[in-house]
Amino acid sequence: MITDITIGQYFPGKSFIHKLDARTKIVLTLMFLIFAFICKNFWSLGLITFMGVFTYLLSRISPKVIIKSFKPIIPIILLTTILQLYYIKTGDVLFSWKFIKITDDGVFMAIFIAVRIFVLLLVSSLLTYTTAPTDLTDGIEKLLSPLKVFKIEVHTFAMMMTIALRFIPTLIDEIDRIMSAQKARGADFESGNVVKRVKALFPIFIPLFISAFKRAIELADAMSCRCYTGGSGRTRLRRMKLSWRDGVAIAIIVLVCALVIVFNIFFVNII
């Protein structure tokens, strides 16, 4: 299950989404996520969901990748859905048993939250799926460049964020390798109550931290050997330029965001 997490991986391609400027993808992803939270009814959420699925289809990423990325969060979605069913008491009662009461408002809210989580994961994952780590670093640095006025090391911050994202798949593979080694030595991670399962994870965390620090030291040595000195005086092989694709993408997202606001105003809100 843990090897199914695909966050941070990059899948090369030549789709419309891949060819967008990294700065455009970062800004539009943030806008998309913000307006996904602004949605207050199924009309606006449906529009956001449609655009998320349409964007995914444009990226030409294999459906297996998206399915794998959703497996680890299925328990979270189910837990959130159950909590919404239990805590929302308004509306017509559909089922009642002792202290449990499920209403139609609770069902609507549970579906609403589940779809929202689906859209958030889908869109946020596409950013790393379709953007090379180098482009992502350059895009973040360009967007945060005004902060240089306040003597903030923007390039260092952008590099830290990109390396953190890039090493998520590496650390996941490391966890899987350590768990396999521990199971071969007789460790049991699946039986027992919650407390026993948490205690069984400690033999994983210690070698994981040691391995992570070793990788960090090796990465620092590799960057030092290549005379990496950060953003000061650093040149780039490729210049980032906006194209007509970026203009089209921005216009579409702005239109979608405007429609979300209109739907929130003129249709009945459920939250």
Coordinates of N, CA, C and O in Angstrom, one line a residue, residues 50-182:
F50 N -15.4 18.9 -12.9 CA -15.2 18.7 -14.4 C -13.9 19.2 -14.9 O -13.2 18.6 -15.7
M51 N -13.5 20.4 -14.4 CA -12.3 21.0 -14.9 C -11.1 20.2 -14.4 O -10.1 20.1 -15.1
G52 N -11.2 19.7 -13.2 CA -10.1 18.8 -12.7 C -9.9 17.6 -13.5 O -8.8 17.2 -13.9
V53 N -11.0 16.9 -13.8 CA -10.9 15.7 -14.6 C -10.5 16.0 -16.1 O -9.7 15.3 -16.7
F54 N -11.0 17.1 -16.6 CA -10.6 17.6 -18.0 C -9.1 17.9 -18.0 O -8.4 17.5 -19.0
T55 N -8.6 18.5 -17.0 CA -7.1 18.8 -16.9 C -6.3 17.5 -16.9 O -5.3 17.4 -17.5
Y56 N -6.8 16.6 -16.1 CA -6.1 15.3 -16.0 C -6.1 14.6 -17.4 O -5.1 14.0 -17.8
L57 N -7.2 14.6 -18.1 CA -7.3 14.0 -19.4 C -6.3 14.7 -20.4 O -5.7 14.0 -21.2
L58 N -6.2 16.0 -20.2 CA -5.2 16.7 -21.1 C -3.8 16.4 -20.8 O -2.9 16.4 -21.7
S59 N -3.5 16.0 -19.5 CA -2.1 15.6 -19.2 C -1.7 14.3 -19.7 O -0.5 14.0 -19.8
R60 N -2.6 13.4 -20.1 CA -2.3 12.1 -20.6 C -1.5 11.2 -19.7 O -0.8 10.4 -20.1
I61 N -1.8 11.4 -18.4 CA -1.2 10.6 -17.4 C -2.0 9.3 -17.3 O -3.2 9.3 -17.4
S62 N -1.3 8.2 -17.1 CA -1.9 6.9 -17.1 C -2.9 6.8 -15.9 O -2.6 7.3 -14.8
P63 N -4.1 6.3 -16.2 CA -5.1 6.2 -15.1 C -4.6 5.3 -13.9 O -5.0 5.6 -12.8
K64 N -3.7 4.4 -14.2 CA -3.1 3.6 -13.1 C -2.4 4.4 -12.0 O -2.4 4.1 -10.8
V65 N -1.8 5.5 -12.5 CA -1.0 6.4 -11.6 C -2.0 7.1 -10.6 O -1.8 7.1 -9.4
I66 N -3.1 7.6 -11.2 CA -4.1 8.3 -10.3 C -4.8 7.3 -9.4 O -5.0 7.6 -8.2
I67 N -5.1 6.1 -9.8 CA -5.7 5.1 -9.0 C -4.8 4.7 -7.8 O -5.2 4.6 -6.7
K68 N -3.5 4.5 -8.2 CA -2.5 4.2 -7.1 C -2.4 5.3 -6.1 O -2.3 5.1 -4.9
S69 N -2.4 6.6 -6.6 CA -2.3 7.7 -5.6 C -3.5 7.8 -4.7 O -3.4 8.4 -3.6
F70 N -4.7 7.3 -5.1 CA -5.9 7.4 -4.3 C -6.0 6.3 -3.3 O -6.7 6.5 -2.3
K71 N -5.3 5.2 -3.5 CA -5.4 4.1 -2.6 C -5.1 4.4 -1.1 O -5.8 4.1 -0.2
P72 N -4.0 5.1 -0.9 CA -3.6 5.4 0.5 C -4.6 6.3 1.3 O -4.6 6.3 2.5
I73 N -5.3 7.2 0.5 CA -6.2 8.1 1.2 C -7.6 7.7 1.3 O -8.5 8.4 1.8
I74 N -7.9 6.5 0.7 CA -9.3 6.0 0.8 C -9.8 5.9 2.3 O -10.9 6.3 2.6
P75 N -9.0 5.4 3.2 CA -9.4 5.4 4.6 C -9.7 6.8 5.2 O -10.7 6.9 5.9
I76 N -9.0 7.8 4.7 CA -9.2 9.2 5.2 C -10.6 9.6 4.6 O -11.4 10.3 5.4
I77 N -10.8 9.4 3.4 CA -12.1 9.8 2.7 C -13.3 9.1 3.4 O -14.3 9.7 3.7
L78 N -13.1 7.8 3.7 CA -14.2 7.0 4.4 C -14.4 7.6 5.8 O -15.6 7.7 6.2
L79 N -13.4 7.9 6.5 CA -13.5 8.4 7.9 C -14.2 9.7 7.8 O -15.1 10.0 8.6
T80 N -13.8 10.6 6.9 CA -14.4 11.9 6.8 C -15.9 11.8 6.4 O -16.7 12.5 7.0
T81 N -16.2 10.9 5.5 CA -17.6 10.7 5.1 C -18.4 10.2 6.3 O -19.5 10.7 6.5
I82 N -17.9 9.3 7.1 CA -18.7 8.7 8.2 C -18.9 9.8 9.2 O -20.0 9.9 9.8
L83 N -17.9 10.6 9.5 CA -18.0 11.7 10.5 C -19.1 12.7 10.0 O -19.9 13.2 10.9
Q84 N -19.1 13.0 8.8 CA -20.1 14.0 8.3 C -21.5 13.4 8.4 O -22.5 14.1 8.8
L85 N -21.7 12.1 8.2 CA -23.0 11.4 8.3 C -23.4 11.5 9.8 O -24.6 11.6 10.0
Y86 N -22.5 11.4 10.7 CA -22.8 11.3 12.1 C -23.1 12.6 12.7 O -24.0 12.8 13.5
Y87 N -22.3 13.6 12.3 CA -22.4 14.9 13.0 C -23.5 15.9 12.5 O -23.9 16.8 13.1
I88 N -23.8 15.7 11.2 CA -24.8 16.6 10.6 C -26.2 16.1 11.0 O -26.6 15.0 10.6
K89 N -26.9 16.9 11.8 CA -28.2 16.5 12.4 C -29.4 17.2 11.7 O -30.6 16.8 12.0
T90 N -29.2 18.2 10.9 CA -30.2 18.9 10.3 C -30.8 18.1 9.1 O -30.1 17.3 8.5
G91 N -32.0 18.5 8.6 CA -32.6 17.8 7.5 C -33.5 16.7 7.9 O -33.8 16.4 9.0
D92 N -34.1 16.0 6.8 CA -35.0 14.9 7.1 C -34.2 13.6 7.5 O -33.2 13.3 6.9
V93 N -34.7 12.9 8.5 CA -34.1 11.7 9.0 C -34.3 10.6 8.0 O -35.4 10.2 7.7
L94 N -33.2 10.0 7.6 CA -33.3 8.8 6.7 C -33.1 7.5 7.4 O -33.6 6.5 7.0
F95 N -32.3 7.5 8.5 CA -32.1 6.3 9.3 C -31.8 6.7 10.7 O -31.1 7.7 11.0
S96 N -32.4 6.0 11.6 CA -32.2 6.3 13.0 C -32.1 5.0 13.8 O -32.9 4.1 13.7
W97 N -31.1 4.9 14.7 CA -30.9 3.7 15.5 C -30.1 4.1 16.8 O -29.0 4.5 16.7
K98 N -30.8 4.1 17.9 CA -30.2 4.5 19.2 C -29.7 5.9 19.1 O -30.5 6.8 18.8
F99 N -28.4 6.1 19.3 CA -27.8 7.5 19.2 C -27.4 7.9 17.8 O -26.9 9.0 17.6
I100 N -27.5 7.0 16.8 CA -27.1 7.2 15.5 C -28.3 7.8 14.7 O -29.4 7.1 14.6
K101 N -28.1 8.9 14.0 CA -29.2 9.5 13.2 C -28.5 10.0 11.9 O -27.7 10.9 12.0
I102 N -29.0 9.5 10.8 CA -28.5 10.0 9.5 C -29.6 10.7 8.8 O -30.7 10.3 8.6
T103 N -29.2 11.9 8.3 CA -30.2 12.8 7.7 C -29.7 13.0 6.2 O -28.6 12.7 5.8
D104 N -30.7 13.6 5.4 CA -30.3 13.8 4.0 C -29.2 14.9 3.9 O -28.4 14.9 3.0
D105 N -29.3 15.9 4.8 CA -28.2 16.9 4.8 C -26.8 16.3 5.1 O -25.8 16.7 4.5
G106 N -26.8 15.3 6.0 CA -25.6 14.6 6.3 C -25.0 13.9 5.1 O -23.8 13.8 4.8
V107 N -26.0 13.2 4.4 CA -25.6 12.5 3.2 C -25.0 13.4 2.1 O -24.0 13.2 1.5
F108 N -25.7 14.6 1.9 CA -25.2 15.5 0.9 C -23.9 16.1 1.3 O -23.0 16.2 0.4
M109 N -23.7 16.4 2.6 CA -22.4 16.9 3.0 C -21.3 15.9 2.9 O -20.2 16.2 2.5
A110 N -21.6 14.6 3.2 CA -20.6 13.6 3.1 C -20.1 13.4 1.6 O -18.9 13.3 1.4
I111 N -21.1 13.4 0.7 CA -20.7 13.3 -0.7 C -19.9 14.6 -1.2 O -18.9 14.5 -1.9
F112 N -20.3 15.7 -0.7 CA -19.7 17.0 -1.0 C -18.2 17.0 -0.6 O -17.3 17.3 -1.4
I113 N -18.0 16.6 0.6 CA -16.6 16.6 1.2 C -15.8 15.5 0.5 O -14.6 15.8 0.1
A114 N -16.3 14.4 0.2 CA -15.6 13.3 -0.5 C -15.1 13.8 -1.9 O -14.0 13.5 -2.3
V115 N -16.1 14.4 -2.6 CA -15.7 14.9 -4.0 C -14.7 16.0 -3.9 O -13.7 16.0 -4.7
R116 N -14.8 16.9 -2.9 CA -13.8 17.9 -2.8 C -12.4 17.4 -2.5 O -11.4 17.8 -3.1
I117 N -12.3 16.4 -1.6 CA -11.0 15.8 -1.4 C -10.4 15.1 -2.6 O -9.2 15.2 -2.9
F118 N -11.3 14.5 -3.4 CA -10.9 13.9 -4.7 C -10.3 14.9 -5.6 O -9.2 14.7 -6.2
V119 N -11.0 16.1 -5.8 CA -10.5 17.1 -6.7 C -9.2 17.7 -6.2 O -8.3 18.0 -6.9
L120 N -9.1 18.0 -4.8 CA -7.9 18.5 -4.3 C -6.7 17.6 -4.6 O -5.6 18.1 -5.0
L121 N -6.8 16.3 -4.3 CA -5.7 15.4 -4.6 C -5.4 15.3 -6.0 O -4.2 15.3 -6.4
L122 N -6.4 15.3 -6.9 CA -6.2 15.1 -8.3 C -5.4 16.3 -8.9 O -4.4 16.1 -9.6
V123 N -5.8 17.5 -8.6 CA -5.2 18.7 -9.1 C -3.8 18.9 -8.6 O -2.9 19.3 -9.3
S124 N -3.7 18.8 -7.2 CA -2.3 19.0 -6.6 C -1.3 18.0 -7.1 O -0.1 18.3 -7.2
S125 N -1.8 16.8 -7.4 CA -0.8 15.7 -7.9 C -0.3 16.1 -9.3 O 0.8 15.8 -9.6
L126 N -1.2 16.6 -10.1 CA -0.8 16.9 -11.5 C 0.3 17.9 -11.6 O 1.1 17.9 -12.5
L127 N 0.5 18.8 -10.6 CA 1.6 19.7 -10.6 C 2.9 19.1 -10.6 O 3.8 19.4 -11.4
T128 N 3.1 18.1 -9.8 CA 4.4 17.4 -9.8 C 4.5 16.3 -10.8 O 5.6 16.0 -11.3
Y129 N 3.3 15.7 -11.3 CA 3.3 14.7 -12.3 C 3.8 15.3 -13.6 O 4.5 14.6 -14.4
T130 N 3.5 16.6 -13.9 CA 3.7 17.2 -15.2 C 4.8 18.2 -15.2 O 5.0 18.9 -16.3
T131 N 5.5 18.5 -14.1 CA 6.5 19.5 -14.0 C 7.8 18.9 -13.5 O 7.9 18.3 -12.5
A132 N 8.9 19.1 -14.3 CA 10.2 18.6 -13.9 C 10.7 19.3 -12.6 O 10.4 20.5 -12.4
P133 N 11.4 18.6 -11.8 CA 11.9 19.3 -10.5 C 12.7 20.5 -10.8 O 12.5 21.5 -10.0
T134 N 13.5 20.6 -11.8 CA 14.3 21.8 -12.1 C 13.4 22.9 -12.5 O 13.5 24.1 -12.0
D135 N 12.4 22.7 -13.3 CA 11.4 23.7 -13.7 C 10.6 24.2 -12.5 O 10.3 25.3 -12.4
L136 N 10.3 23.2 -11.7 CA 9.5 23.6 -10.5 C 10.3 24.5 -9.6 O 9.7 25.5 -9.0
T137 N 11.6 24.2 -9.4 CA 12.4 25.1 -8.6 C 12.5 26.5 -9.2 O 12.4 27.5 -8.5
D138 N 12.8 26.5 -10.5 CA 12.9 27.8 -11.2 C 11.6 28.6 -11.1 O 11.6 29.9 -11.0
G139 N 10.4 27.9 -11.3 CA 9.2 28.6 -11.2 C 8.9 29.2 -9.9 O 8.4 30.3 -9.7
I140 N 9.1 28.4 -8.8 CA 8.9 28.9 -7.4 C 9.8 30.1 -7.2 O 9.4 31.1 -6.6
E141 N 11.1 30.0 -7.6 CA 12.0 31.1 -7.4 C 11.6 32.4 -8.1 O 11.7 33.5 -7.6
K142 N 11.1 32.2 -9.4 CA 10.6 33.4 -10.1 C 9.4 34.1 -9.4 O 9.3 35.3 -9.3
L143 N 8.5 33.2 -9.0 CA 7.3 33.8 -8.3 C 7.6 34.5 -7.0 O 6.9 35.4 -6.6
L144 N 8.6 34.0 -6.3 CA 9.0 34.5 -5.0 C 10.1 35.6 -5.1 O 10.5 36.1 -4.1
S145 N 10.5 35.9 -6.3 CA 11.6 36.8 -6.5 C 11.4 38.2 -5.9 O 12.4 38.8 -5.4
P146 N 10.2 38.7 -5.8 CA 10.0 40.0 -5.1 C 10.4 40.0 -3.6 O 10.7 41.1 -3.1
L147 N 10.5 38.8 -3.0 CA 10.9 38.8 -1.6 C 12.4 39.0 -1.4 O 12.9 39.2 -0.3
K148 N 13.1 39.1 -2.5 CA 14.6 39.3 -2.4 C 14.8 40.7 -1.9 O 15.9 41.0 -1.3
V149 N 13.8 41.6 -2.0 CA 13.9 43.0 -1.5 C 14.1 42.9 0.0 O 14.8 43.8 0.6
F150 N 13.5 41.9 0.7 CA 13.6 41.7 2.1 C 14.8 40.8 2.5 O 14.8 40.3 3.7
K151 N 15.7 40.7 1.6 CA 16.9 39.9 1.9 C 16.6 38.4 2.2 O 17.3 37.7 3.0
I152 N 15.6 37.9 1.6 CA 15.2 36.5 1.8 C 15.9 35.6 0.6 O 15.8 36.0 -0.5
E153 N 16.5 34.5 1.0 CA 17.1 33.7 0.1 C 16.1 32.8 -0.7 O 15.8 31.7 -0.3
V154 N 15.5 33.4 -1.7 CA 14.4 32.8 -2.4 C 14.8 31.5 -3.1 O 14.1 30.5 -3.0
H155 N 16.0 31.5 -3.7 CA 16.5 30.3 -4.4 C 16.7 29.1 -3.4 O 16.3 28.0 -3.7
T156 N 17.2 29.4 -2.3 CA 17.4 28.4 -1.3 C 16.1 27.8 -0.8 O 15.9 26.6 -0.7
F157 N 15.1 28.7 -0.6 CA 13.8 28.2 -0.2 C 13.1 27.4 -1.3 O 12.6 26.3 -1.0
A158 N 13.2 27.8 -2.5 CA 12.6 27.0 -3.6 C 13.3 25.7 -3.8 O 12.7 24.7 -4.0
M159 N 14.7 25.7 -3.6 CA 15.4 24.4 -3.7 C 15.0 23.4 -2.6 O 14.8 22.2 -2.9
M160 N 14.8 24.0 -1.4 CA 14.4 23.1 -0.3 C 13.0 22.5 -0.6 O 12.8 21.3 -0.3
M161 N 12.1 23.3 -1.1 CA 10.8 22.7 -1.3 C 10.8 21.7 -2.4 O 10.2 20.6 -2.3
T162 N 11.6 21.9 -3.5 CA 11.6 21.0 -4.6 C 12.3 19.7 -4.1 O 11.9 18.6 -4.5
I163 N 13.4 19.8 -3.4 CA 14.1 18.6 -2.9 C 13.2 17.8 -2.0 O 13.1 16.5 -2.0
A164 N 12.4 18.5 -1.2 CA 11.5 17.8 -0.3 C 10.4 17.0 -1.1 O 10.2 15.8 -0.7
L165 N 9.9 17.6 -2.1 CA 8.9 16.9 -2.9 C 9.6 15.7 -3.7 O 9.0 14.6 -3.8
R166 N 10.8 16.0 -4.2 CA 11.5 14.9 -5.0 C 11.8 13.7 -4.1 O 11.8 12.6 -4.6
F167 N 12.1 13.9 -2.8 CA 12.5 12.8 -2.0 C 11.4 12.0 -1.4 O 11.6 11.0 -0.7
I168 N 10.1 12.5 -1.6 CA 9.0 11.7 -1.0 C 9.0 10.3 -1.6 O 8.9 9.3 -0.9
P169 N 9.0 10.1 -2.9 CA 9.0 8.7 -3.5 C 10.2 7.9 -3.0 O 10.1 6.7 -2.7
T170 N 11.4 8.6 -2.9 CA 12.6 7.9 -2.4 C 12.4 7.4 -1.0 O 12.8 6.2 -0.7
L171 N 11.9 8.2 -0.1 CA 11.7 7.8 1.3 C 10.6 6.7 1.4 O 10.7 5.8 2.3
I172 N 9.6 6.8 0.5 CA 8.6 5.8 0.5 C 9.2 4.4 0.1 O 8.9 3.4 0.8
D173 N 10.0 4.4 -0.9 CA 10.7 3.2 -1.2 C 11.6 2.7 -0.1 O 11.7 1.5 0.1
E174 N 12.2 3.6 0.6 CA 13.1 3.2 1.8 C 12.2 2.6 2.9 O 12.7 1.6 3.5
I175 N 11.1 3.2 3.1 CA 10.2 2.6 4.2 C 9.8 1.2 3.8 O 9.8 0.3 4.6
D176 N 9.4 1.0 2.5 CA 9.0 -0.3 2.1 C 10.2 -1.3 2.2 O 9.9 -2.5 2.6
R177 N 11.4 -0.9 1.9 CA 12.5 -1.8 2.0 C 12.8 -2.2 3.5 O 13.1 -3.3 3.8
I178 N 12.7 -1.2 4.4 CA 12.9 -1.4 5.8 C 11.8 -2.4 6.4 O 12.1 -3.3 7.1
M179 N 10.6 -2.1 6.0 CA 9.5 -3.0 6.4 C 9.7 -4.4 6.0 O 9.4 -5.4 6.7
S180 N 10.1 -4.6 4.7 CA 10.3 -6.0 4.2 C 11.5 -6.6 5.0 O 11.4 -7.8 5.3
A181 N 12.5 -5.9 5.3 CA 13.6 -6.4 6.1 C 13.2 -6.8 7.5 O 13.6 -7.9 8.0
Q182 N 12.4 -6.0 8.1 CA 11.9 -6.2 9.5 C 10.9 -7.4 9.5 O 11.0 -8.3 10.4

